[in-house]
XYZ file of C-alpha atoms in Angstrom:
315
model
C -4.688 -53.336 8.208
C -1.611 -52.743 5.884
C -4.572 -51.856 3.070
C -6.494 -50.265 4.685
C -3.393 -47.906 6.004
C -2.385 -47.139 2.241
C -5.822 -46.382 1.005
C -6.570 -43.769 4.104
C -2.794 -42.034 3.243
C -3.680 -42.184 -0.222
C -6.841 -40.630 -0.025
C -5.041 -37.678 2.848
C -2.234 -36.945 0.217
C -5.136 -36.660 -2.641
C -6.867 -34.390 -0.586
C -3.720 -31.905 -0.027
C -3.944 -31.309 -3.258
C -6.204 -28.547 -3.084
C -3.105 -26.771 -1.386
C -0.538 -26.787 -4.513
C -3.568 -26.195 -6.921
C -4.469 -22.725 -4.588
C -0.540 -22.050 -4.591
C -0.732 -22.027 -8.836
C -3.756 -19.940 -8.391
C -2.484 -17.464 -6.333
C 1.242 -17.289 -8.183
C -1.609 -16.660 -11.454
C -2.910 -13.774 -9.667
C 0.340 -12.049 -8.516
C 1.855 -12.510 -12.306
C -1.456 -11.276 -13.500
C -1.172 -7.990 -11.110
C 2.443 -7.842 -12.387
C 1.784 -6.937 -15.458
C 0.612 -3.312 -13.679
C 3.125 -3.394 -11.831
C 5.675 -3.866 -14.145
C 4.311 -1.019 -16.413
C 5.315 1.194 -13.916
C 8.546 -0.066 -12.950
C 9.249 0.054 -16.830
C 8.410 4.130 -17.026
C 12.583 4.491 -15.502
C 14.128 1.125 -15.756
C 14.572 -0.349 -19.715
C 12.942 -3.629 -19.709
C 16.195 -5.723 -19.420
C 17.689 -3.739 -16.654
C 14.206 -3.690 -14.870
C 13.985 -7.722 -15.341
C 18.064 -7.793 -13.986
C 17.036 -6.535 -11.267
C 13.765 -8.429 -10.181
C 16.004 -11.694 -10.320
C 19.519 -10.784 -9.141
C 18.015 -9.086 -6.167
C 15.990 -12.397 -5.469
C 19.244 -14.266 -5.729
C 20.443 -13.635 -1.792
C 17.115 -14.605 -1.004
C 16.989 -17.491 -2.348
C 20.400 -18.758 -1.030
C 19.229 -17.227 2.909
C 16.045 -19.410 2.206
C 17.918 -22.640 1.114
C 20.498 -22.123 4.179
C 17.720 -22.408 6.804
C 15.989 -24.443 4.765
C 18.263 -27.273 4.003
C 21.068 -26.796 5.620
C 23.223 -26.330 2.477
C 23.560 -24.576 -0.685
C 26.507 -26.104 -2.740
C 26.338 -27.751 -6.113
C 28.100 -30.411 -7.613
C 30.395 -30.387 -10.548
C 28.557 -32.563 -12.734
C 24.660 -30.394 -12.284
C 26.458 -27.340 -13.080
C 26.160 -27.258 -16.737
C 22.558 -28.672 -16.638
C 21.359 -25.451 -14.285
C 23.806 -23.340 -16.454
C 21.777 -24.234 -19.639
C 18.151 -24.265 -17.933
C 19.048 -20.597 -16.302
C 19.940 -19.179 -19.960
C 17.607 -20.679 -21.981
C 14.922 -20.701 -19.042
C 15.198 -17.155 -17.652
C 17.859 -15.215 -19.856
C 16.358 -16.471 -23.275
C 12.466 -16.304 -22.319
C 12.815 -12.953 -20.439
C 14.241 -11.011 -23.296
C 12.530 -12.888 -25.856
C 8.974 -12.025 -24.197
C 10.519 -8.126 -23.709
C 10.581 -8.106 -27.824
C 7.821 -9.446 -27.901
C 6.053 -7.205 -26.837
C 7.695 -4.435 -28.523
C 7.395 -5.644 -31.632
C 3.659 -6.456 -31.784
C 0.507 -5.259 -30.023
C -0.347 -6.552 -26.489
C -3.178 -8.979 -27.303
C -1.305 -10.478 -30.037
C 1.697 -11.252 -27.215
C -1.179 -12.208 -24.620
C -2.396 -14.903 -26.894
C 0.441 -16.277 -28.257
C 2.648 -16.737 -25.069
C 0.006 -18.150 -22.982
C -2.798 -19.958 -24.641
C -0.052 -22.426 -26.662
C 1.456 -22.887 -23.588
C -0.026 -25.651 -21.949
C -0.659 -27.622 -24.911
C 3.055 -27.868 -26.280
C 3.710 -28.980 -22.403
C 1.333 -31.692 -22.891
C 3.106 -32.490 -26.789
C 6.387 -32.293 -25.763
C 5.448 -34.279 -22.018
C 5.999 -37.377 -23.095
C 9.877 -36.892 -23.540
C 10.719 -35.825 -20.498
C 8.463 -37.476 -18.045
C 5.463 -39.421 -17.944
C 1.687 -38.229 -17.188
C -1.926 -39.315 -17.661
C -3.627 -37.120 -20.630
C -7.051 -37.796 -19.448
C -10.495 -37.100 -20.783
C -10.875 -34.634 -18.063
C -7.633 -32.953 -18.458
C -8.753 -32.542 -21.788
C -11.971 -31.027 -22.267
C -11.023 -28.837 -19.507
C -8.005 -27.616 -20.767
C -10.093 -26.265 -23.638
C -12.670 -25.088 -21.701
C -9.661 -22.780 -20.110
C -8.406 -22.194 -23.719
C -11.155 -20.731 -25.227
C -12.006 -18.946 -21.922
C -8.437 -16.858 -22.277
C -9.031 -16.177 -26.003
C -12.212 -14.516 -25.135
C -10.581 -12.663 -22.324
C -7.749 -11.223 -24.468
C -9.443 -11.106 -27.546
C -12.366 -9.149 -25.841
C -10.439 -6.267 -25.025
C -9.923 -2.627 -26.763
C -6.733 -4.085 -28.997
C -8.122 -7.737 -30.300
C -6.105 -9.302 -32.801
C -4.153 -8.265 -35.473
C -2.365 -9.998 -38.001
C -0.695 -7.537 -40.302
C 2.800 -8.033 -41.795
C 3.792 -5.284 -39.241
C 3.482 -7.416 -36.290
C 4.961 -10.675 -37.671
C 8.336 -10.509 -35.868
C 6.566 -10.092 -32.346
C 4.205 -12.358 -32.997
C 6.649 -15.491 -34.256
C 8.685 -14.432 -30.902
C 5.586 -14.655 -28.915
C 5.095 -17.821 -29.960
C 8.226 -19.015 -29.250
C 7.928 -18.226 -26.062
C 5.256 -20.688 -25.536
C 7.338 -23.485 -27.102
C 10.407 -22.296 -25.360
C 8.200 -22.105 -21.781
C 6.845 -25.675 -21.873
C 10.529 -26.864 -22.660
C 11.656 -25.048 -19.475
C 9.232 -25.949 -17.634
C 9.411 -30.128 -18.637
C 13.179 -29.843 -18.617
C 12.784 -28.777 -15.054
C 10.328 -31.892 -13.897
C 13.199 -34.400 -13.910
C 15.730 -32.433 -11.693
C 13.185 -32.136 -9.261
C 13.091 -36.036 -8.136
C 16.978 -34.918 -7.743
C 16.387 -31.900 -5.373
C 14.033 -29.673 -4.025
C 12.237 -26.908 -6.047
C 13.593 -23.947 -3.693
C 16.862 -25.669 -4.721
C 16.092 -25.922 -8.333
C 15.203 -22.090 -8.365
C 17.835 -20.722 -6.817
C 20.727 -22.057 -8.864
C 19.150 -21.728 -12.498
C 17.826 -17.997 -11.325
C 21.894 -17.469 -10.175
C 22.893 -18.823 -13.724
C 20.357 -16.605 -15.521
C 21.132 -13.558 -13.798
C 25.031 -13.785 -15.121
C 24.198 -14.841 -18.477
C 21.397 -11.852 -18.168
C 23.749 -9.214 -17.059
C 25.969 -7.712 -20.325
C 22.664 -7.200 -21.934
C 21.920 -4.545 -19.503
C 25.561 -2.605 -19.664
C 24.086 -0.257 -21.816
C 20.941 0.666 -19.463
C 22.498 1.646 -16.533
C 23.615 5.074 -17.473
C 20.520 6.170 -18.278
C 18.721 5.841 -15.044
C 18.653 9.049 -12.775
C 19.365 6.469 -9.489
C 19.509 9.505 -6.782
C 15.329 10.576 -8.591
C 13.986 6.975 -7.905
C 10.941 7.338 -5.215
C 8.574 5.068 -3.570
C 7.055 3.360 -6.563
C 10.323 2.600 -7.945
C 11.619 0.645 -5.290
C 7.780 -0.721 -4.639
C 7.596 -2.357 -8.291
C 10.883 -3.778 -7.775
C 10.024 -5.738 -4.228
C 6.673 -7.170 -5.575
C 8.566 -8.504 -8.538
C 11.163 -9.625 -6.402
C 10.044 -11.559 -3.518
C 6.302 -12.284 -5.075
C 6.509 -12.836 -8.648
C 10.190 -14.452 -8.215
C 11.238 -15.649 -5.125
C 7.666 -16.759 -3.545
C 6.246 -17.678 -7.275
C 8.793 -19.303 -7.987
C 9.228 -22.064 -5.371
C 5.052 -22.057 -5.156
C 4.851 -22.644 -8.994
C 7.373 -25.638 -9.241
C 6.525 -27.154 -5.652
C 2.712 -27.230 -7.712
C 4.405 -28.677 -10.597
C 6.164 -31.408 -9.200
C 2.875 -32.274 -6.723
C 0.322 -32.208 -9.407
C 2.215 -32.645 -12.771
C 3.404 -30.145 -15.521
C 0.777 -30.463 -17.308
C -2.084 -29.477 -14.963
C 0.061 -26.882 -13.601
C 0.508 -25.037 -16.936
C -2.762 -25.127 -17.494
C -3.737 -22.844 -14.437
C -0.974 -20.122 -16.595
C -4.481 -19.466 -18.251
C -5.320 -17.590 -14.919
C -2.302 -15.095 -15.408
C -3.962 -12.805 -18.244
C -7.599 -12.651 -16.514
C -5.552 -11.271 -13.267
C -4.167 -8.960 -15.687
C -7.591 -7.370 -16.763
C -8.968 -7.323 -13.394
C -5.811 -5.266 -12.171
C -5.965 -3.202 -15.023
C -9.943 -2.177 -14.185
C -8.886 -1.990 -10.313
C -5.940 -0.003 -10.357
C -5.958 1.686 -13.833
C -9.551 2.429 -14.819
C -9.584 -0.247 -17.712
C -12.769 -1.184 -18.906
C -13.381 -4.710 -19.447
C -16.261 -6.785 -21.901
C -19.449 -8.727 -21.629
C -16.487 -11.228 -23.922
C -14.262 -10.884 -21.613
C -16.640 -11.626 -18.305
C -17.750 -14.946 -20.250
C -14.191 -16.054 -21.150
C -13.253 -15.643 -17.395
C -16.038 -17.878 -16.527
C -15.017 -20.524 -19.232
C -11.829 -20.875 -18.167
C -12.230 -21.189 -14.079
C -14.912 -23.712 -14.923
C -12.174 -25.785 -17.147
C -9.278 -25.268 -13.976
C -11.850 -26.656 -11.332
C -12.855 -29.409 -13.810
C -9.082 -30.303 -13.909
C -8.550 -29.809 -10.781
C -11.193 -31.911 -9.286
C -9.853 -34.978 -10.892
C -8.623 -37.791 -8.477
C -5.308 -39.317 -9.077
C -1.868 -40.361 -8.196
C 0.508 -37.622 -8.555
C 2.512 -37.574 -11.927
C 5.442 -40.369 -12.254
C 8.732 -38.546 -13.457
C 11.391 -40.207 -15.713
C 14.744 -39.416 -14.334
C-alpha cells in the first residue's frame, strides 16, 4: 500500500507539471509583447529611468503580496549581503548592460546574443551550483529550440551583422547571456531556503537602490505634467506583468522543473516579440522566420514532455 501510495503521488506531482511549464510559456509571451511595449514607454522615459521605474514601482507590491502571503517580510542579517549582490549583479548589472546593448549594436545582433547562449551557459555553468539530469532529450531539444530562434531573428529585415562598428554591443550582448545564467543558477540554491515571491522581492528591493543614481540625470528631462494614457499603460504592464507576476511565475517554474529546462523556454521570448511586432505594429515577418517558430516549439514540447523527478538542488 505504502508503494503503491508513492508511485500514484509521484505520478500526480509529474503531471502538474504541465502547470509551471504553461507559467514559463506565458511569462515568454508577456516579455516577448514587452519588447512593444517598452518601445513606447522608451519614446519619454531614457531607458534607465524607464527600467527604475518598472521595478521600484513593483517593489510595494511585492512586499503587500509577501504580507498576505506569508505572513512576514523581514530578512535576516546574515542573507542580506547574498540578496544585496544577486539584486546588483542580477537586475542593476543585466538591466543596464542589455540597455547598451542595444544601443550599441543592431537589434538582431542583441536578439541573438542575449538569448540563444542563454540556456546553454545555464546548462555549463549548472553543475556548480546545483545538480540536474542533462538528458538526451533535453538535448536534442534544446537545439531544436536553438536553431528555431536563430531562424526567427535572423529571418527578419536586420539579420546579422558583424562589422567592427557593432563589436562593443555585441561583446555586451553576450555577456548578458553569461551574466543571465549566473543569476539565474545563483538563484536555484536560495530557493530550497525560501519561497520564490520571497526571493523576488528582496533582490528586486536591492536592485532598485543600487539602480537608482544612474537615473539622477534622467529625471529632469521628462515633461511629468505631458505624460498621457500610454505612458502610464507601458509602465503597469511592465510592472505587475513582466515584473511582479513574471517574476514569481518564472522562478516558481524554475525551482519546479529545473534551471535548465526553464531557460530553455527564454527561446519563446523573441518569437512573442515578432508576433507583437506584426499584430500591433504592422511588421512583416518571413517564410524563415515561420519555420524557426515551428523548430523551436517542437524542441520546448520535446523537453517538456520528458518524465522525471524534479531537479535536486545543492544548498
Amino acid at each position: 500500500m505504502t508503494i503503491l501510495g508513492m508511485g500514484t503521488g509521484r505520478s500526480m506531482k509529474q503531471d502538474r507539471k504541465w502547470v509551471y511549464y504553461l507559467g514559463l510559456a506565458l511569462v515568454a509571451a508577456v516579455w516577448g509583447a514587452n519588447f512593444g511595449v517598452s518601445r513606447k514607454g522608451m519614446e519619454t522615459f531614457d531607458p534607465v529611468l524607464f527600467s527604475f521605474l518598472r521595478f521600484s514601482l513593483a517593489v510595494p507590491f511585492f512586499f503587500l503580496i509577501l504580507k498576505l502571503k506569508e505572513g512576514k517580510v523581514g530578512i535576516s542579517l546574515k542573507m542580506v549581503p547574498r540578496f544585496m549582490i544577486i539584486g546588483l549583479v542580477g537586475l542593476t548589472a543585466l538591466e543596464i548592460i542589455v540597455m547598451y546593448s542595444i544601443k550599441y549594436t543592431t537589434l538582431a545582433n542583441s536578439s541573438l546574443l542575449n538569448v540563444a547562449p542563454w540556456p546553454i551557459f545555464a546548462a555549463l555553468f549548472g553543475p556548480f551550483f546545483l545538480r540536474e539530469r542533462i538528458t538526451s532529450r533535453l538535448v536534442a531539444g534544446g537545439i531544436a529550440a536553438m536553431i528555431g530562434v536563430c531562424f526567427i531573428i535572423l529571418g527578419g529585415s536586420e539579420g546579422f551583422d558583424l562589422s567592427s562598428d557593432n563589436m562593443l554591443g555585441n561583446l555586451l550582448a553576450f555577456a548578458v547571456s553569461i551574466i543571465g545564467s549566473l543569476f539565474n543558477l545563483a538563484c536555484m540554491p536560495l530557493m530550497k531556503q525560501c519561497s520564490p515571491l520571497y526571493l523576488s522581492t528582496w533582490y528586486t528591493t536591492f536592485g532598485v537602490v543600487f539602480m537608482f543614481p544612474f537615473t539622477i540625470p534622467s529625471w529632469g528631462k521628462v515633461d511629468w505634467s505631458a505624460l498621457g494614457g500610454s505612458e502610464y499603460s507601458a509602465v503597469l504592464f511592465n510592472v505587475f506583468l513582466c515584473t511582479v507576476i513574471g517574476f514569481i511565475v518564472w522562478n516558481e517554474g524554475m525551482l519546479r522543473i529545473g534551471a535548465t529546462r526553464a531557460n530553455f523556454f527564454r527561446y519563446l521570448v523573441p518569437a512573442f516579440a515578432v508576433a507583437a511586432g506584426y499584430l500591433f505594429f504592422d511588421e512583416s515577418f518571413s517564410g524563415w522566420q515561420l519555420a524557426g517558430g515551428i523548430f523551436m516549439v517542437a524542441g520546448l514540447i520535446w523537453i517538456s514532455l520528458e518524465r522525471g523527478e524534479p531537479a535536486a538542488v545543492n544548498v
